[in-house]
Amino acid sequence: MPTEAPDLRHHGDAEVRDDGSRLVDLAVNVRADTPPAWLREHVAASLGSLAAYPDGRAARAAVAARHGLPVDRVLLTAGAAEAFVLLARALKVRQPVVVHPQFTEPEAALRDAGHTVDRVLLRAEDGFRLDPSAVPEEADLVVVGNPTNPTSVLHPAASLVELARPGRTLVVDEAFMDAVPGEREALAGRTDVPGLVVLRSLTKTWGLAGLRIGYVLADPQTVAALETAQPLWPVSTPALAAAEACVSPRALAEAAHAAHRVAADRAHLVAGLAEFAPAGLRVVAPAEGPFVLVRLPGATAVRRHLRELGFAVRRGDTFPGLGEEWLRLAVRDRETTGRFLRALGQAVDRAA
């Protein structure tokens, strides 16, 4: 465990800003070679409508149809990050709990809104698996990722449902669920789970981090409360165009294909990492997201040497529950992974 409070505002993009722009990026979890040309062209076509105020009705209806929900259960947001801010500001909660290690923005947003946040820290010894009984019964807001960033653990839907109860808001961050083949264990579209709020992002699979588009799926009362906390016209016309395109049948088929490709590329990466077991490297398994979490003695020095060799990876010590010996690695194509593994070998040797 780190001795100082982790920096909740540190994210993977910090590894590749400024001088990091020359590095091969394994720090950010956006799928490489995206957005595809057809999506860029679709977004570009929307630029002719910039003189008019954004109208999100068509995109909202498209997202609702994609999940088989009425439109009053959908709220479009400027990325999932905005949704965390809205939840923190709009909901009247007394005892919020964030299950860590996970994406740090939910806790940061809650703290910024004046909440005192309790943490449930999942343990490496348990494979960072969720134990629903570890969440305090009195918690009236629980936030958990699935699959979880940075652990790449996919929790069973049944375990998440165990956390739901009347009077509690259960927030499940499914930002990376479309990278899971078949989206198994997804709760998006469920209306039988009390207090369920599901967040989705379109920035990861489609390479739209710079456009900012995501959405919330929740009961109509929660959606209305969050919408009231939003500024006017929160999602731009190009982002609305992207949202509508990314839930089209063509896009869903492409995303499903990409999920299987990511799974194969991840297996290739994990197999290569196994060669470093004698150096003490351990992979959190089974990994189910488009990234893997590894524990490695001397990880800080290894990360520095990797930068010298042209590769950026995500430090793990800014995630509550992890320390300096942890690194997160984004899944890339086999050729990139091969070059990375060779560089990792050199970095481990230099750090020894």
mmCIF file of C-alpha atoms in Angstrom:
data_model
loop_
_atom_site.group_PDB
_atom_site.id
_atom_site.type_symbol
_atom_site.label_atom_id
_atom_site.label_comp_id
_atom_site.label_asym_id
_atom_site.label_seq_id
_atom_site.Cartn_x
_atom_site.Cartn_y
_atom_site.Cartn_z
ATOM 1 C CA MET A 1 0.000 0.000 0.000
ATOM 2 C CA PRO A 2 1.269 3.509 -0.768
ATOM 3 C CA THR A 3 2.197 5.577 2.275
ATOM 4 C CA GLU A 4 0.790 8.808 0.827
ATOM 5 C CA ALA A 5 -2.722 9.482 -0.421
ATOM 6 C CA PRO A 6 -2.896 8.468 -4.093
ATOM 7 C CA ASP A 7 -3.327 11.172 -6.699
ATOM 8 C CA LEU A 8 -6.940 10.591 -7.771
ATOM 9 C CA ARG A 9 -6.564 13.040 -10.660
ATOM 10 C CA HIS A 10 -3.700 11.190 -12.331
ATOM 11 C CA HIS A 11 -4.815 9.350 -15.464
ATOM 12 C CA GLY A 12 -3.084 7.411 -18.213
ATOM 13 C CA ASP A 13 -3.015 10.344 -20.617
ATOM 14 C CA ALA A 14 -0.440 12.020 -18.343
ATOM 15 C CA GLU A 15 2.058 9.372 -19.480
ATOM 16 C CA VAL A 16 1.870 10.491 -23.114
ATOM 17 C CA ARG A 17 1.433 14.246 -22.883
ATOM 18 C CA ASP A 18 4.238 16.627 -23.828
ATOM 19 C CA ASP A 19 7.470 14.608 -24.170
ATOM 20 C CA GLY A 20 5.476 11.372 -24.011
ATOM 21 C CA SER A 21 3.886 12.014 -27.385
ATOM 22 C CA ARG A 22 6.825 10.272 -29.065
ATOM 23 C CA LEU A 23 6.199 7.045 -27.116
ATOM 24 C CA VAL A 24 4.273 3.936 -28.090
ATOM 25 C CA ASP A 25 1.196 4.266 -25.915
ATOM 26 C CA LEU A 26 0.334 1.348 -23.640
ATOM 27 C CA ALA A 27 -0.825 3.729 -20.912
ATOM 28 C CA VAL A 28 -4.201 4.822 -22.314
ATOM 29 C CA ASN A 29 -7.005 2.291 -22.752
ATOM 30 C CA VAL A 30 -8.429 3.752 -25.966
ATOM 31 C CA ARG A 31 -8.460 1.149 -28.762
ATOM 32 C CA ALA A 32 -5.664 1.770 -31.228
ATOM 33 C CA ASP A 33 -6.316 2.860 -34.829
ATOM 34 C CA THR A 34 -9.629 4.505 -33.959
ATOM 35 C CA PRO A 35 -11.961 6.140 -34.749
ATOM 36 C CA PRO A 36 -12.538 4.212 -37.983
ATOM 37 C CA ALA A 37 -12.802 6.191 -41.213
ATOM 38 C CA TRP A 38 -16.572 5.726 -41.535
ATOM 39 C CA LEU A 39 -17.093 7.185 -38.055
ATOM 40 C CA ARG A 40 -14.802 10.143 -38.702
ATOM 41 C CA GLU A 41 -16.735 10.863 -41.888
ATOM 42 C CA HIS A 42 -20.057 10.616 -40.066
ATOM 43 C CA VAL A 43 -18.926 13.032 -37.354
ATOM 44 C CA ALA A 44 -17.463 15.391 -39.962
ATOM 45 C CA ALA A 45 -20.792 15.461 -41.794
ATOM 46 C CA SER A 46 -22.426 16.868 -38.659
ATOM 47 C CA LEU A 47 -20.260 19.991 -38.775
ATOM 48 C CA GLY A 48 -22.635 21.599 -41.232
ATOM 49 C CA SER A 49 -25.184 21.821 -38.405
ATOM 50 C CA LEU A 50 -22.983 23.674 -35.915
ATOM 51 C CA ALA A 51 -24.970 26.915 -36.212
ATOM 52 C CA ALA A 52 -27.954 25.222 -34.572
ATOM 53 C CA TYR A 53 -28.151 24.268 -30.916
ATOM 54 C CA PRO A 54 -27.607 20.540 -30.268
ATOM 55 C CA ASP A 55 -30.723 18.369 -30.353
ATOM 56 C CA GLY A 56 -30.105 15.103 -28.540
ATOM 57 C CA ARG A 57 -33.487 13.455 -29.107
ATOM 58 C CA ALA A 58 -32.458 11.157 -31.964
ATOM 59 C CA ALA A 59 -29.256 10.037 -30.259
ATOM 60 C CA ARG A 60 -31.067 9.461 -26.971
ATOM 61 C CA ALA A 61 -33.705 7.372 -28.724
ATOM 62 C CA ALA A 62 -31.006 5.369 -30.512
ATOM 63 C CA VAL A 63 -29.211 4.570 -27.260
ATOM 64 C CA ALA A 64 -32.501 3.609 -25.621
ATOM 65 C CA ALA A 65 -33.350 1.279 -28.519
ATOM 66 C CA ARG A 66 -29.866 -0.285 -28.380
ATOM 67 C CA HIS A 67 -30.558 -1.380 -24.781
ATOM 68 C CA GLY A 68 -34.291 -2.023 -25.133
ATOM 69 C CA LEU A 69 -35.221 0.805 -22.788
ATOM 70 C CA PRO A 70 -37.632 3.749 -22.876
ATOM 71 C CA VAL A 71 -35.953 7.083 -23.534
ATOM 72 C CA ASP A 72 -36.695 8.376 -20.040
ATOM 73 C CA ARG A 73 -34.189 5.839 -18.716
ATOM 74 C CA VAL A 74 -31.330 7.321 -20.791
ATOM 75 C CA LEU A 75 -29.200 10.409 -20.245
ATOM 76 C CA LEU A 76 -26.444 11.414 -22.673
ATOM 77 C CA THR A 77 -23.345 12.908 -21.074
ATOM 78 C CA ALA A 78 -20.027 14.450 -22.048
ATOM 79 C CA GLY A 79 -18.228 11.172 -21.403
ATOM 80 C CA ALA A 80 -18.707 8.914 -18.383
ATOM 81 C CA ALA A 81 -16.612 11.354 -16.333
ATOM 82 C CA GLU A 82 -19.400 13.946 -16.473
ATOM 83 C CA ALA A 83 -21.828 11.337 -15.185
ATOM 84 C CA PHE A 84 -19.736 10.853 -12.038
ATOM 85 C CA VAL A 85 -19.847 14.589 -11.375
ATOM 86 C CA LEU A 86 -23.621 14.676 -11.894
ATOM 87 C CA LEU A 87 -24.136 11.744 -9.526
ATOM 88 C CA ALA A 88 -21.985 13.393 -6.867
ATOM 89 C CA ARG A 89 -23.809 16.708 -7.129
ATOM 90 C CA ALA A 90 -27.406 15.670 -7.756
ATOM 91 C CA LEU A 91 -27.998 12.671 -5.489
ATOM 92 C CA LYS A 92 -28.726 13.114 -1.791
ATOM 93 C CA VAL A 93 -26.410 10.517 -0.285
ATOM 94 C CA ARG A 94 -24.986 10.218 3.208
ATOM 95 C CA GLN A 95 -22.569 7.281 3.082
ATOM 96 C CA PRO A 96 -21.023 6.738 -0.345
ATOM 97 C CA VAL A 97 -18.674 3.791 -0.834
ATOM 98 C CA VAL A 98 -16.296 3.250 -3.740
ATOM 99 C CA VAL A 99 -14.966 -0.244 -4.394
ATOM 100 C CA HIS A 100 -11.249 -0.035 -5.186
ATOM 101 C CA PRO A 101 -8.933 -0.461 -7.002
ATOM 102 C CA GLN A 102 -10.920 1.189 -9.768
ATOM 103 C CA PHE A 103 -11.149 4.310 -11.899
ATOM 104 C CA THR A 104 -10.485 7.151 -9.482
ATOM 105 C CA GLU A 105 -12.747 9.831 -10.949
ATOM 106 C CA PRO A 106 -15.905 8.688 -9.079
ATOM 107 C CA GLU A 107 -14.238 9.191 -5.711
ATOM 108 C CA ALA A 108 -12.646 12.469 -6.795
ATOM 109 C CA ALA A 109 -16.039 13.789 -7.941
ATOM 110 C CA LEU A 110 -17.702 12.761 -4.685
ATOM 111 C CA ARG A 111 -14.999 14.421 -2.607
ATOM 112 C CA ASP A 112 -15.165 17.583 -4.702
ATOM 113 C CA ALA A 113 -18.909 17.706 -4.008
ATOM 114 C CA GLY A 114 -18.234 17.635 -0.278
ATOM 115 C CA HIS A 115 -18.931 13.988 0.465
ATOM 116 C CA THR A 116 -16.915 11.846 2.858
ATOM 117 C CA VAL A 117 -16.118 8.682 0.908
ATOM 118 C CA ASP A 118 -15.479 5.253 2.362
ATOM 119 C CA ARG A 119 -13.403 2.718 0.456
ATOM 120 C CA VAL A 120 -13.741 -1.022 0.144
ATOM 121 C CA LEU A 121 -10.340 -2.300 -0.943
ATOM 122 C CA LEU A 122 -10.344 -5.584 -2.832
ATOM 123 C CA ARG A 123 -7.263 -7.700 -2.217
ATOM 124 C CA ALA A 124 -4.642 -8.972 -4.611
ATOM 125 C CA GLU A 125 -4.634 -12.245 -2.654
ATOM 126 C CA ASP A 126 -8.258 -12.729 -3.710
ATOM 127 C CA GLY A 127 -7.602 -11.772 -7.322
ATOM 128 C CA PHE A 128 -9.378 -8.444 -6.692
ATOM 129 C CA ARG A 129 -12.680 -10.342 -6.709
ATOM 130 C CA LEU A 130 -15.741 -8.627 -5.311
ATOM 131 C CA ASP A 131 -17.116 -9.895 -2.016
ATOM 132 C CA PRO A 132 -20.532 -8.235 -1.689
ATOM 133 C CA SER A 133 -20.496 -8.769 2.082
ATOM 134 C CA ALA A 134 -17.465 -6.439 2.353
ATOM 135 C CA VAL A 135 -19.636 -3.447 1.417
ATOM 136 C CA PRO A 136 -21.115 -1.836 4.551
ATOM 137 C CA GLU A 137 -24.842 -2.364 4.848
ATOM 138 C CA GLU A 138 -25.390 1.316 5.641
ATOM 139 C CA ALA A 139 -23.847 2.502 2.352
ATOM 140 C CA ASP A 140 -26.493 4.366 0.334
ATOM 141 C CA LEU A 141 -24.301 4.806 -2.769
ATOM 142 C CA VAL A 142 -21.932 2.106 -4.036
ATOM 143 C CA VAL A 143 -19.671 2.545 -7.062
ATOM 144 C CA VAL A 144 -17.977 -0.401 -8.766
ATOM 145 C CA GLY A 145 -16.442 -0.942 -12.203
ATOM 146 C CA ASN A 146 -17.152 -3.938 -14.418
ATOM 147 C CA PRO A 147 -14.841 -4.938 -15.980
ATOM 148 C CA THR A 148 -12.799 -2.959 -13.501
ATOM 149 C CA ASN A 149 -10.101 -0.510 -14.473
ATOM 150 C CA PRO A 150 -7.212 -1.190 -13.715
ATOM 151 C CA THR A 151 -7.546 -4.809 -12.562
ATOM 152 C CA SER A 152 -9.307 -6.103 -15.715
ATOM 153 C CA VAL A 153 -11.515 -8.232 -13.442
ATOM 154 C CA LEU A 154 -15.005 -9.015 -14.708
ATOM 155 C CA HIS A 155 -17.321 -9.466 -11.738
ATOM 156 C CA PRO A 156 -20.316 -11.813 -12.059
ATOM 157 C CA ALA A 157 -23.543 -9.925 -12.596
ATOM 158 C CA ALA A 158 -25.066 -11.924 -9.762
ATOM 159 C CA SER A 159 -22.441 -10.580 -7.341
ATOM 160 C CA LEU A 160 -23.213 -7.018 -8.358
ATOM 161 C CA VAL A 161 -26.954 -7.566 -8.011
ATOM 162 C CA GLU A 162 -26.313 -8.729 -4.443
ATOM 163 C CA LEU A 163 -25.222 -5.179 -3.676
ATOM 164 C CA ALA A 164 -28.610 -3.724 -4.638
ATOM 165 C CA ARG A 165 -31.255 -2.956 -2.061
ATOM 166 C CA PRO A 166 -34.029 -0.411 -1.532
ATOM 167 C CA GLY A 167 -32.671 2.981 -0.530
ATOM 168 C CA ARG A 168 -29.271 2.406 -2.138
ATOM 169 C CA THR A 169 -27.967 3.669 -5.469
ATOM 170 C CA LEU A 170 -25.744 1.072 -7.127
ATOM 171 C CA VAL A 171 -23.503 2.619 -9.783
ATOM 172 C CA VAL A 172 -21.856 0.133 -12.141
ATOM 173 C CA ASP A 173 -19.276 1.631 -14.492
ATOM 174 C CA GLU A 174 -19.417 -0.439 -17.684
ATOM 175 C CA ALA A 175 -17.084 1.812 -19.682
ATOM 176 C CA PHE A 176 -15.176 -1.223 -20.969
ATOM 177 C CA MET A 177 -18.037 -3.722 -21.209
ATOM 178 C CA ASP A 178 -18.244 -3.443 -25.004
ATOM 179 C CA ALA A 179 -14.680 -4.836 -25.115
ATOM 180 C CA VAL A 180 -15.918 -8.066 -23.480
ATOM 181 C CA PRO A 181 -17.072 -10.652 -26.039
ATOM 182 C CA GLY A 182 -20.821 -11.007 -25.756
ATOM 183 C CA GLU A 183 -20.870 -8.326 -23.026
ATOM 184 C CA ARG A 184 -21.422 -11.144 -20.571
ATOM 185 C CA GLU A 185 -22.116 -10.042 -16.997
ATOM 186 C CA ALA A 186 -23.504 -6.719 -18.266
ATOM 187 C CA LEU A 187 -26.301 -5.038 -16.329
ATOM 188 C CA ALA A 188 -27.084 -2.415 -18.988
ATOM 189 C CA GLY A 189 -30.732 -2.766 -19.940
ATOM 190 C CA ARG A 190 -31.788 -4.348 -16.627
ATOM 191 C CA THR A 191 -34.811 -2.723 -14.998
ATOM 192 C CA ASP A 192 -35.372 -5.291 -12.231
ATOM 193 C CA VAL A 193 -32.437 -4.209 -10.010
ATOM 194 C CA PRO A 194 -33.443 -1.553 -7.455
ATOM 195 C CA GLY A 195 -31.375 1.630 -7.521
ATOM 196 C CA LEU A 196 -29.245 0.490 -10.469
ATOM 197 C CA VAL A 197 -27.335 3.122 -12.440
ATOM 198 C CA VAL A 198 -25.190 1.884 -15.337
ATOM 199 C CA LEU A 199 -22.626 4.142 -16.996
ATOM 200 C CA ARG A 200 -21.337 3.541 -20.499
ATOM 201 C CA SER A 201 -18.592 5.276 -22.464
ATOM 202 C CA LEU A 202 -18.213 5.444 -26.240
ATOM 203 C CA THR A 203 -14.701 6.866 -26.042
ATOM 204 C CA LYS A 204 -12.722 3.665 -25.442
ATOM 205 C CA THR A 205 -13.778 1.261 -28.177
ATOM 206 C CA TRP A 206 -14.329 4.010 -30.731
ATOM 207 C CA GLY A 207 -11.359 6.289 -30.012
ATOM 208 C CA LEU A 208 -13.486 9.316 -29.133
ATOM 209 C CA ALA A 209 -11.769 10.502 -25.955
ATOM 210 C CA GLY A 210 -11.374 13.959 -27.478
ATOM 211 C CA LEU A 211 -15.066 14.198 -28.360
ATOM 212 C CA ARG A 212 -16.470 13.273 -24.912
ATOM 213 C CA ILE A 213 -19.555 11.109 -25.223
ATOM 214 C CA GLY A 214 -21.138 8.587 -22.883
ATOM 215 C CA TYR A 215 -24.467 7.876 -21.256
ATOM 216 C CA VAL A 216 -26.325 6.904 -18.101
ATOM 217 C CA LEU A 217 -28.961 4.178 -17.838
ATOM 218 C CA ALA A 218 -31.151 4.469 -14.737
ATOM 219 C CA ASP A 219 -34.717 4.777 -13.498
ATOM 220 C CA PRO A 220 -36.582 7.849 -14.790
ATOM 221 C CA GLN A 221 -36.443 9.668 -11.443
ATOM 222 C CA THR A 222 -32.661 9.363 -11.243
ATOM 223 C CA VAL A 223 -32.251 10.384 -14.875
ATOM 224 C CA ALA A 224 -34.430 13.456 -14.268
ATOM 225 C CA ALA A 225 -32.374 14.449 -11.211
ATOM 226 C CA LEU A 226 -29.117 14.126 -13.130
ATOM 227 C CA GLU A 227 -30.496 15.995 -16.130
ATOM 228 C CA THR A 228 -31.506 18.891 -13.875
ATOM 229 C CA ALA A 229 -27.887 19.145 -12.700
ATOM 230 C CA GLN A 230 -26.559 19.305 -16.273
ATOM 231 C CA PRO A 231 -25.865 22.609 -18.015
ATOM 232 C CA LEU A 232 -27.908 23.415 -21.095
ATOM 233 C CA TRP A 233 -26.823 21.594 -24.263
ATOM 234 C CA PRO A 234 -24.179 19.488 -22.480
ATOM 235 C CA VAL A 235 -23.392 17.234 -25.445
ATOM 236 C CA SER A 236 -22.190 18.796 -28.707
ATOM 237 C CA THR A 237 -23.726 18.118 -32.106
ATOM 238 C CA PRO A 238 -20.681 16.094 -33.307
ATOM 239 C CA ALA A 239 -20.796 14.001 -30.111
ATOM 240 C CA LEU A 240 -24.518 13.367 -30.609
ATOM 241 C CA ALA A 241 -23.824 12.255 -34.165
ATOM 242 C CA ALA A 242 -21.163 9.876 -32.852
ATOM 243 C CA ALA A 243 -23.501 8.468 -30.215
ATOM 244 C CA GLU A 244 -26.173 7.671 -32.764
ATOM 245 C CA ALA A 245 -23.631 6.067 -35.092
ATOM 246 C CA CYS A 246 -21.934 3.995 -32.383
ATOM 247 C CA VAL A 247 -25.134 2.201 -31.400
ATOM 248 C CA SER A 248 -26.139 1.401 -34.987
ATOM 249 C CA PRO A 249 -26.257 -2.258 -36.089
ATOM 250 C CA ARG A 250 -23.107 -1.735 -38.170
ATOM 251 C CA ALA A 251 -21.211 -0.326 -35.214
ATOM 252 C CA LEU A 252 -22.394 -3.008 -32.796
ATOM 253 C CA ALA A 253 -21.230 -5.715 -35.205
ATOM 254 C CA GLU A 254 -17.857 -4.001 -35.584
ATOM 255 C CA ALA A 255 -17.490 -3.624 -31.819
ATOM 256 C CA ALA A 256 -18.307 -7.294 -31.297
ATOM 257 C CA HIS A 257 -15.636 -8.263 -33.796
ATOM 258 C CA ALA A 258 -13.148 -5.921 -32.124
ATOM 259 C CA ALA A 259 -13.895 -7.467 -28.718
ATOM 260 C CA HIS A 260 -12.893 -10.913 -29.975
ATOM 261 C CA ARG A 261 -9.748 -9.483 -31.554
ATOM 262 C CA VAL A 262 -8.835 -7.728 -28.301
ATOM 263 C CA ALA A 263 -9.340 -10.993 -26.408
ATOM 264 C CA ALA A 264 -6.933 -12.780 -28.755
ATOM 265 C CA ASP A 265 -4.383 -9.968 -28.551
ATOM 266 C CA ARG A 266 -4.686 -9.951 -24.757
ATOM 267 C CA ALA A 267 -4.020 -13.692 -24.608
ATOM 268 C CA HIS A 268 -0.895 -13.112 -26.713
ATOM 269 C CA LEU A 269 0.278 -10.382 -24.327
ATOM 270 C CA VAL A 270 -0.385 -12.493 -21.225
ATOM 271 C CA ALA A 271 1.487 -15.441 -22.734
ATOM 272 C CA GLY A 272 4.462 -13.191 -23.426
ATOM 273 C CA LEU A 273 4.399 -11.750 -19.925
ATOM 274 C CA ALA A 274 4.581 -15.277 -18.502
ATOM 275 C CA GLU A 275 8.201 -15.389 -19.676
ATOM 276 C CA PHE A 276 8.994 -12.804 -16.984
ATOM 277 C CA ALA A 277 7.739 -14.922 -14.098
ATOM 278 C CA PRO A 278 11.346 -15.662 -12.997
ATOM 279 C CA ALA A 279 11.791 -11.898 -12.567
ATOM 280 C CA GLY A 280 8.797 -11.865 -10.235
ATOM 281 C CA LEU A 281 6.193 -10.531 -12.672
ATOM 282 C CA ARG A 282 2.621 -11.613 -11.951
ATOM 283 C CA VAL A 283 -0.471 -10.903 -14.049
ATOM 284 C CA VAL A 284 -3.875 -10.424 -12.448
ATOM 285 C CA ALA A 285 -5.883 -13.194 -14.069
ATOM 286 C CA PRO A 286 -8.149 -13.866 -15.722
ATOM 287 C CA ALA A 287 -8.011 -10.479 -17.426
ATOM 288 C CA GLU A 288 -11.209 -9.597 -19.294
ATOM 289 C CA GLY A 289 -10.724 -5.947 -20.326
ATOM 290 C CA PRO A 290 -8.573 -4.333 -23.031
ATOM 291 C CA PHE A 291 -5.722 -4.009 -20.505
ATOM 292 C CA VAL A 292 -3.902 -6.116 -17.932
ATOM 293 C CA LEU A 293 -2.600 -5.322 -14.463
ATOM 294 C CA VAL A 294 0.805 -6.669 -13.502
ATOM 295 C CA ARG A 295 2.841 -6.715 -10.315
ATOM 296 C CA LEU A 296 6.580 -6.455 -10.771
ATOM 297 C CA PRO A 297 9.401 -5.821 -8.318
ATOM 298 C CA GLY A 298 11.131 -2.556 -9.194
ATOM 299 C CA ALA A 299 8.204 -1.460 -11.375
ATOM 300 C CA THR A 300 9.043 2.233 -10.975
ATOM 301 C CA ALA A 301 12.517 1.749 -12.438
ATOM 302 C CA VAL A 302 11.170 -0.574 -15.129
ATOM 303 C CA ARG A 303 8.620 2.053 -16.162
ATOM 304 C CA ARG A 304 11.366 4.677 -16.398
ATOM 305 C CA HIS A 305 13.527 2.410 -18.541
ATOM 306 C CA LEU A 306 10.573 1.574 -20.761
ATOM 307 C CA ARG A 307 10.155 5.289 -21.452
ATOM 308 C CA GLU A 308 13.814 5.456 -22.457
ATOM 309 C CA LEU A 309 13.125 2.566 -24.833
ATOM 310 C CA GLY A 310 10.088 4.276 -26.357
ATOM 311 C CA PHE A 311 7.101 2.814 -24.452
ATOM 312 C CA ALA A 312 4.628 4.418 -22.039
ATOM 313 C CA VAL A 313 2.796 2.275 -19.471
ATOM 314 C CA ARG A 314 0.416 3.288 -16.705
ATOM 315 C CA ARG A 315 1.761 3.533 -13.161
ATOM 316 C CA GLY A 316 -0.437 1.776 -10.624
ATOM 317 C CA ASP A 317 0.296 3.614 -7.397
ATOM 318 C CA THR A 318 -2.331 6.327 -8.033
ATOM 319 C CA PHE A 319 -5.096 3.723 -7.613
ATOM 320 C CA PRO A 320 -6.225 3.209 -3.991
ATOM 321 C CA GLY A 321 -5.306 -0.299 -2.940
ATOM 322 C CA LEU A 322 -2.260 -0.579 -5.199
ATOM 323 C CA GLY A 323 1.363 0.462 -4.758
ATOM 324 C CA GLU A 324 4.481 1.285 -6.718
ATOM 325 C CA GLU A 325 5.017 -2.323 -7.815
ATOM 326 C CA TRP A 326 1.926 -2.274 -10.048
ATOM 327 C CA LEU A 327 1.667 -1.366 -13.752
ATOM 328 C CA ARG A 328 -1.281 -1.359 -16.150
ATOM 329 C CA LEU A 329 -0.644 -2.339 -19.764
ATOM 330 C CA ALA A 330 -3.069 -1.633 -22.601
ATOM 331 C CA VAL A 331 -3.646 -4.448 -25.076
ATOM 332 C CA ARG A 332 -2.258 -3.706 -28.521
ATOM 333 C CA ASP A 333 -1.776 -5.676 -31.756
ATOM 334 C CA ARG A 334 0.687 -8.552 -31.822
ATOM 335 C CA GLU A 335 3.430 -6.677 -33.626
ATOM 336 C CA THR A 336 3.339 -3.838 -31.085
ATOM 337 C CA THR A 337 3.176 -6.328 -28.233
ATOM 338 C CA GLY A 338 6.203 -8.171 -29.581
ATOM 339 C CA ARG A 339 8.232 -4.964 -29.635
ATOM 340 C CA PHE A 340 7.006 -4.075 -26.163
ATOM 341 C CA LEU A 341 7.971 -7.459 -24.725
ATOM 342 C CA ARG A 342 11.484 -7.105 -26.120
ATOM 343 C CA ALA A 343 11.721 -3.649 -24.566
ATOM 344 C CA LEU A 344 10.368 -5.001 -21.274
ATOM 345 C CA GLY A 345 13.130 -7.571 -21.230
ATOM 346 C CA GLN A 346 15.728 -4.842 -21.607
ATOM 347 C CA ALA A 347 14.021 -2.662 -18.985
ATOM 348 C CA VAL A 348 13.919 -5.511 -16.460
ATOM 349 C CA ASP A 349 17.591 -6.214 -17.056
ATOM 350 C CA ARG A 350 18.498 -2.529 -16.591
ATOM 351 C CA ALA A 351 16.465 -2.334 -13.364
ATOM 352 C CA ALA A 352 18.041 -5.471 -11.889
#
